[in-house]
Every structure is written in C-alpha cells, then in structure tokens.
CSV table of C-alpha atoms and ligand atoms in Angstrom, one decimal:
chain,number,residue,atom,x,y,z
A,1,MET,CA,59.7,74.3,103.9
A,2,ILE,CA,59.7,71.4,101.5
A,3,ASN,CA,61.0,68.1,102.6
A,4,ARG,CA,63.9,67.5,100.3
A,5,THR,CA,64.2,63.9,101.3
A,6,VAL,CA,61.3,63.2,99.0
A,7,PHE,CA,63.7,63.5,96.1
A,8,GLY,CA,64.7,59.9,96.5
A,9,LEU,CA,61.3,58.3,97.2
A,10,ALA,CA,59.3,56.4,94.7
A,11,THR,CA,56.0,57.6,96.1
A,12,GLY,CA,54.7,61.1,95.9
A,13,LEU,CA,57.0,62.0,93.1
A,14,PHE,CA,54.6,64.2,91.2
A,15,ALA,CA,53.2,66.0,94.2
A,16,ALA,CA,56.4,66.6,95.9
A,17,ALA,CA,58.6,68.5,93.6
A,18,LEU,CA,56.5,71.5,92.9
A,19,ALA,CA,55.6,72.1,96.5
A,20,GLY,CA,58.6,74.3,97.1
A,21,CYS,CA,57.6,77.7,95.8
A,22,ALA,CA,54.8,79.0,97.9
A,23,ALA,CA,56.9,82.0,98.9
A,24,SER,CA,56.5,85.2,96.9
A,25,HIS,CA,59.1,86.0,94.4
A,26,HIS,CA,58.7,89.6,95.3
A,27,GLY,CA,59.3,89.2,99.1
A,28,GLY,CA,62.4,90.2,100.9
A,29,GLU,CA,64.1,93.5,101.3
A,30,ALA,CA,65.8,93.9,98.0
A,31,PRO,CA,64.1,94.3,94.6
A,32,VAL,CA,64.6,91.3,92.5
A,33,SER,CA,64.7,90.9,88.7
A,34,ALA,CA,61.7,89.7,86.9
A,35,GLY,CA,62.1,87.0,84.4
A,36,VAL,CA,62.8,84.0,86.5
A,37,MET,CA,60.8,80.8,85.8
A,38,THR,CA,57.7,80.4,87.9
A,39,GLN,CA,55.3,77.5,88.2
A,40,GLU,CA,52.7,79.4,86.1
A,41,ALA,CA,55.3,80.2,83.4
A,42,GLN,CA,56.5,76.6,83.3
A,43,ARG,CA,52.9,75.2,83.1
A,44,ALA,CA,52.1,77.5,80.2
A,45,LEU,CA,55.0,76.3,78.1
A,46,THR,CA,54.9,73.5,75.5
A,47,PRO,CA,57.9,71.5,74.4
A,48,ASP,CA,57.9,73.4,71.1
A,49,ALA,CA,57.8,76.7,72.9
A,50,VAL,CA,60.8,75.8,75.0
A,51,LEU,CA,62.7,74.8,71.9
A,52,ALA,CA,61.8,78.1,70.3
A,53,ASP,CA,63.0,79.9,73.4
A,54,LEU,CA,66.4,78.2,73.4
A,55,LYS,CA,66.8,78.8,69.7
A,56,ALA,CA,66.1,82.5,70.3
A,57,GLY,CA,68.5,82.5,73.2
A,58,ASN,CA,71.3,81.1,71.1
A,59,GLU,CA,70.5,83.8,68.4
A,60,ARG,CA,70.9,86.5,71.1
A,61,PHE,CA,74.2,84.8,72.2
A,62,VAL,CA,75.6,84.7,68.6
A,63,ALA,CA,74.6,88.4,68.2
A,64,ASN,CA,76.3,89.2,71.6
A,65,ARG,CA,73.0,90.7,72.7
A,66,GLY,CA,72.2,88.5,75.7
A,67,ILE,CA,69.7,89.6,78.3
A,68,ASP,CA,71.1,91.9,81.0
A,69,ARG,CA,70.3,89.9,84.2
A,70,ASN,CA,70.3,90.8,87.8
A,71,TRP,CA,72.1,87.6,88.8
A,72,VAL,CA,71.8,87.9,92.6
A,73,GLY,CA,68.2,89.1,92.1
A,74,GLN,CA,67.5,85.9,90.2
A,75,ALA,CA,69.3,83.9,92.9
A,76,ARG,CA,67.0,85.4,95.5
A,77,ALA,CA,63.9,85.0,93.4
A,78,THR,CA,64.5,81.3,92.8
A,79,ALA,CA,65.7,80.5,96.3
A,80,SER,CA,62.4,79.0,97.4
A,81,GLY,CA,61.7,76.9,94.4
A,82,GLN,CA,62.7,76.0,90.8
A,83,TYR,CA,60.6,75.5,87.7
A,84,PRO,CA,63.2,75.0,84.9
A,85,LYS,CA,61.9,74.8,81.3
A,86,ALA,CA,64.6,72.5,80.0
A,87,ILE,CA,67.3,70.0,80.7
A,88,VAL,CA,70.6,70.2,78.7
A,89,LEU,CA,73.0,67.3,78.6
A,90,GLY,CA,76.3,68.8,77.5
A,91,CYS,CA,80.0,68.0,77.3
A,92,LEU,CA,82.4,68.9,80.0
A,93,ASP,CA,84.2,71.1,77.6
A,94,SER,CA,85.0,74.5,79.1
A,95,ARG,CA,84.0,76.3,75.9
A,96,VAL,CA,80.4,75.1,75.9
A,97,PRO,CA,78.6,76.5,79.0
A,98,PRO,CA,75.0,75.7,78.2
A,99,GLU,CA,73.4,78.6,80.2
A,100,VAL,CA,75.7,81.0,78.4
A,101,VAL,CA,75.2,79.7,74.8
A,102,PHE,CA,71.5,79.6,75.2
A,103,ASP,CA,71.4,82.9,77.1
A,104,GLN,CA,69.4,81.5,80.1
A,105,GLY,CA,69.3,82.7,83.7
A,106,ILE,CA,69.3,81.1,87.1
A,107,GLY,CA,66.6,78.6,87.5
A,108,ASP,CA,65.9,78.4,83.8
A,109,MET,CA,67.6,75.0,83.0
A,110,PHE,CA,68.9,71.9,84.5
A,111,VAL,CA,72.3,71.1,83.1
A,112,GLY,CA,74.1,67.7,83.2
A,113,ARG,CA,77.6,67.6,81.9
A,114,VAL,CA,80.0,64.7,81.1
A,115,ALA,CA,82.8,64.5,78.6
A,116,GLY,CA,81.2,63.3,75.4
A,117,ASN,CA,77.6,64.1,76.5
A,118,PHE,CA,76.4,60.5,76.7
A,119,GLU,CA,73.7,59.2,79.0
A,120,ASN,CA,73.9,56.6,81.7
A,121,GLN,CA,71.6,55.5,84.5
A,122,ASP,CA,72.6,58.4,86.8
A,123,MET,CA,72.0,60.9,84.1
A,124,VAL,CA,68.7,59.4,83.0
A,125,GLY,CA,67.6,59.2,86.6
A,126,SER,CA,68.4,62.9,87.0
A,127,MET,CA,66.5,63.6,83.9
A,128,GLU,CA,63.5,61.7,85.2
A,129,PHE,CA,63.6,64.0,88.2
A,130,GLY,CA,63.9,67.1,86.0
A,131,THR,CA,61.0,66.2,83.9
A,132,ALA,CA,58.5,64.0,85.7
A,133,VAL,CA,59.0,65.6,89.1
A,134,ALA,CA,60.2,69.2,88.4
A,135,GLY,CA,58.3,69.7,85.2
A,136,SER,CA,60.9,70.5,82.4
A,137,LYS,CA,59.4,70.3,78.9
A,138,LEU,CA,62.5,69.7,76.8
A,139,ILE,CA,65.7,67.6,76.9
A,140,VAL,CA,68.5,68.8,74.7
A,141,VAL,CA,71.5,66.6,74.0
A,142,LEU,CA,74.2,69.1,73.1
A,143,GLY,CA,77.4,67.9,71.4
A,144,HIS,CA,80.0,70.2,70.0
A,145,THR,CA,82.6,70.5,67.2
A,146,SER,CA,86.2,69.5,67.9
A,147,CYS,CA,85.1,67.4,70.9
A,148,GLY,CA,88.1,65.9,72.6
A,149,ALA,CA,86.1,63.1,74.0
A,150,VAL,CA,84.8,62.1,70.6
A,151,MET,CA,88.3,62.4,69.2
A,152,GLY,CA,89.7,60.4,72.1
A,153,ALA,CA,87.1,57.6,71.5
A,154,ILE,CA,88.0,57.5,67.8
A,155,ASP,CA,91.7,57.2,68.5
A,156,ARG,CA,91.0,54.8,71.4
A,157,ALA,CA,92.8,56.9,73.9
A,158,GLN,CA,93.8,55.1,77.1
A,159,LEU,CA,94.3,56.8,80.5
A,160,GLY,CA,93.1,55.6,83.9
A,161,ASN,CA,89.3,55.8,84.2
A,162,LEU,CA,89.1,57.8,80.9
A,163,THR,CA,89.4,54.5,79.0
A,164,ALA,CA,86.2,53.2,80.4
A,165,MET,CA,84.4,56.5,80.0
A,166,LEU,CA,85.3,56.8,76.3
A,167,ALA,CA,83.8,53.3,75.8
A,168,ASN,CA,80.4,55.1,76.1
A,169,ILE,CA,81.1,56.9,72.8
A,170,GLU,CA,82.5,53.8,71.0
A,171,PRO,CA,79.0,52.7,69.6
A,172,ALA,CA,78.8,55.9,67.7
A,173,VAL,CA,82.3,55.4,66.4
A,174,ALA,CA,81.6,51.8,65.4
A,175,SER,CA,78.4,52.7,63.5
A,176,THR,CA,80.0,55.5,61.5
A,177,SER,CA,81.7,54.7,58.2
A,178,GLY,CA,85.0,56.3,57.1
A,179,GLU,CA,88.6,56.4,57.9
A,180,ARG,CA,88.7,56.2,61.7
A,181,ALA,CA,91.1,59.0,62.8
A,182,SER,CA,90.6,62.1,64.7
A,183,SER,CA,92.5,63.9,61.9
A,184,ASN,CA,89.6,63.1,59.7
A,185,LYS,CA,87.4,66.1,60.4
A,186,ASP,CA,84.4,64.8,58.4
A,187,PHE,CA,84.5,61.6,60.4
A,188,VAL,CA,84.7,63.4,63.7
A,189,ARG,CA,81.7,65.5,62.7
A,190,ARG,CA,79.6,62.5,61.7
A,191,VAL,CA,80.6,60.6,64.9
A,192,THR,CA,79.7,63.7,66.9
A,193,GLU,CA,76.2,63.8,65.4
A,194,GLU,CA,75.7,60.1,65.6
A,195,ASN,CA,76.7,60.2,69.3
A,196,VAL,CA,74.1,62.9,69.9
A,197,ARG,CA,71.4,61.0,68.0
A,198,ARG,CA,72.1,57.8,69.8
A,199,THR,CA,72.0,59.6,73.1
A,200,VAL,CA,68.6,61.1,72.2
A,201,ARG,CA,67.3,57.6,71.4
A,202,ASP,CA,68.9,55.9,74.4
A,203,ILE,CA,67.5,58.4,76.9
A,204,GLN,CA,64.0,57.5,75.7
A,205,SER,CA,64.6,53.7,75.3
A,206,ARG,CA,66.0,53.3,78.7
A,207,SER,CA,63.4,55.4,80.5
A,208,GLU,CA,59.7,54.5,80.5
A,209,VAL,CA,59.2,57.7,82.6
A,210,ILE,CA,60.6,59.9,79.8
A,211,SER,CA,59.2,58.0,76.9
A,212,GLY,CA,55.8,58.1,78.5
A,213,LEU,CA,56.0,61.9,78.8
A,214,VAL,CA,57.1,62.1,75.2
A,215,SER,CA,54.2,60.0,74.0
A,216,GLU,CA,51.8,62.2,76.0
A,217,GLY,CA,53.2,65.3,74.2
A,218,LYS,CA,54.5,66.8,77.5
A,219,LEU,CA,58.2,66.4,76.6
A,220,ARG,CA,60.5,66.4,73.6
A,221,VAL,CA,64.1,65.1,73.5
A,222,VAL,CA,66.2,66.7,70.8
A,223,GLY,CA,69.8,66.8,69.6
A,224,ALA,CA,72.0,69.7,68.7
A,225,VAL,CA,75.7,70.4,68.0
A,226,TYR,CA,77.4,73.6,69.2
A,227,GLU,CA,79.9,75.1,66.8
A,228,LEU,CA,82.9,76.4,68.7
A,229,GLU,CA,83.9,78.7,65.8
A,230,SER,CA,80.6,80.6,65.5
A,231,GLY,CA,78.9,80.1,68.8
A,232,ARG,CA,75.9,78.8,66.9
A,233,VAL,CA,73.9,75.8,67.9
A,234,ARG,CA,73.0,73.6,65.0
A,235,TRP,CA,69.8,71.6,65.7
A,236,LEU,CA,69.6,68.1,64.4
A,237,ASP,CA,66.3,67.2,62.7
A,238,ASN,CA,64.6,70.2,64.2
B,301,LIG,ZN1,83.5,67.7,74.2
C-alpha cells in the first residue's frame, strides 16, 4: 500500500505519487470497465492531446452522446491508484459539473471548485500535487455564463464571508471597461473572460512548479467559458 502521508512532504514528491497502482486493473471478482486512466495512458498523453480529448468530450456532451460508463466498475478499477489527465478549476455553480460537461469518467480529472473559479494558495498547491506529483498534463480554468459570483462581484454584493470571497474577482471587474452593472450582459461576459484569463496567468505566476512544467512542455494552462444555454465550452485563445 502506498503511504499517503507522503502527500504533504517536500521530499520524494515525484517518486511517491505514482507508486500507488501496482495492482492489476483487472483483478477482483467482478469484471470492470475498460477506459480508466492508467499510468501508461497518462504518460502517452501530451498537453495538446488532453485538450483535444476534453474538446471531444464536450462535443459528445452537447450531442447528448456521452460514453456509457460502468461507474462502479470504474470505481473498482481506479481504487488502487489514479492517473488523471487534467485538472479543472470550475465554479461552484450546480449547473456546471466538469466531469459531466467534458464527458469524463472516474479517475479522469481532478476538479477544484469555488464560486467564481479563482485561484488561491490552497488551490494552486492542490494543482501542484495534481501536476508535478500525480502527472496531469492540462489545467483548465472554466468560467461560465451568467455566473452569480461574477455578477455579485460587479454589484459589490455583501454577505458574511461572501464579501471577502468576491474580492478575489474584483481585479477582473476593475480592469474591464464599461458600465459596471450585472444587468449589463456584455460587461458580465467580458469580466467573466477576464477573470478566467487572469486566473490562468496567476496560477503560473504564483507557482514555479507549474510554470516550470509549462516551460518544459509537460503542462498547459488554458481558459474556457461554459455556456449554460447550449452546454458548449468556448475555449479562450485555444
Ligand atoms: Zn459561477
């Protein structure tokens, strides 16, 4: 068994994470579905290939032709280790479940969610684990249309801890020109995109681990906006 305590240690990061999956994916009493991420599959992927995979997954979702998965089979097949291809940082919004809109299965992606899909130290630290330790090749910052957090930041909504949380989105509001009101749909759209682009930049600027992997070509960090009305993911600059 792997020693999970290594998660928090500075030493042995690279060796530790991938030690978990010696067990056969085909062991056990019940047949399990193929198609879960393995170490070999992960190693064979490039960042561009993962991006293409997620684009194809969203196309399947939009067409309502998602892969028919044996969910419990995938749970069993991934129980002894994980080799996710990507990390998605998405919004808390109940209408934007990343695994669903990218048509991905168990063990395929790490997902971090917070209202307004901004980064902070905890999220970037999690991403450093997901990439440098666990081998993911792509980070997607996924905003969405009609985001209540973005609109709340624009309108300077105040409520308990929400006030401080929305301050994370304020730089995107401040750097976007136009009439600052959540009723201004064009302004909301541009702030949403700016918030995604800023987050893409900030993840890399505050993490030498992540920017180092990017400069080595082992990782890409990209932004996208999910459209509630169509189910389509619109990629920014990709
Ligand atoms: Zn949202």
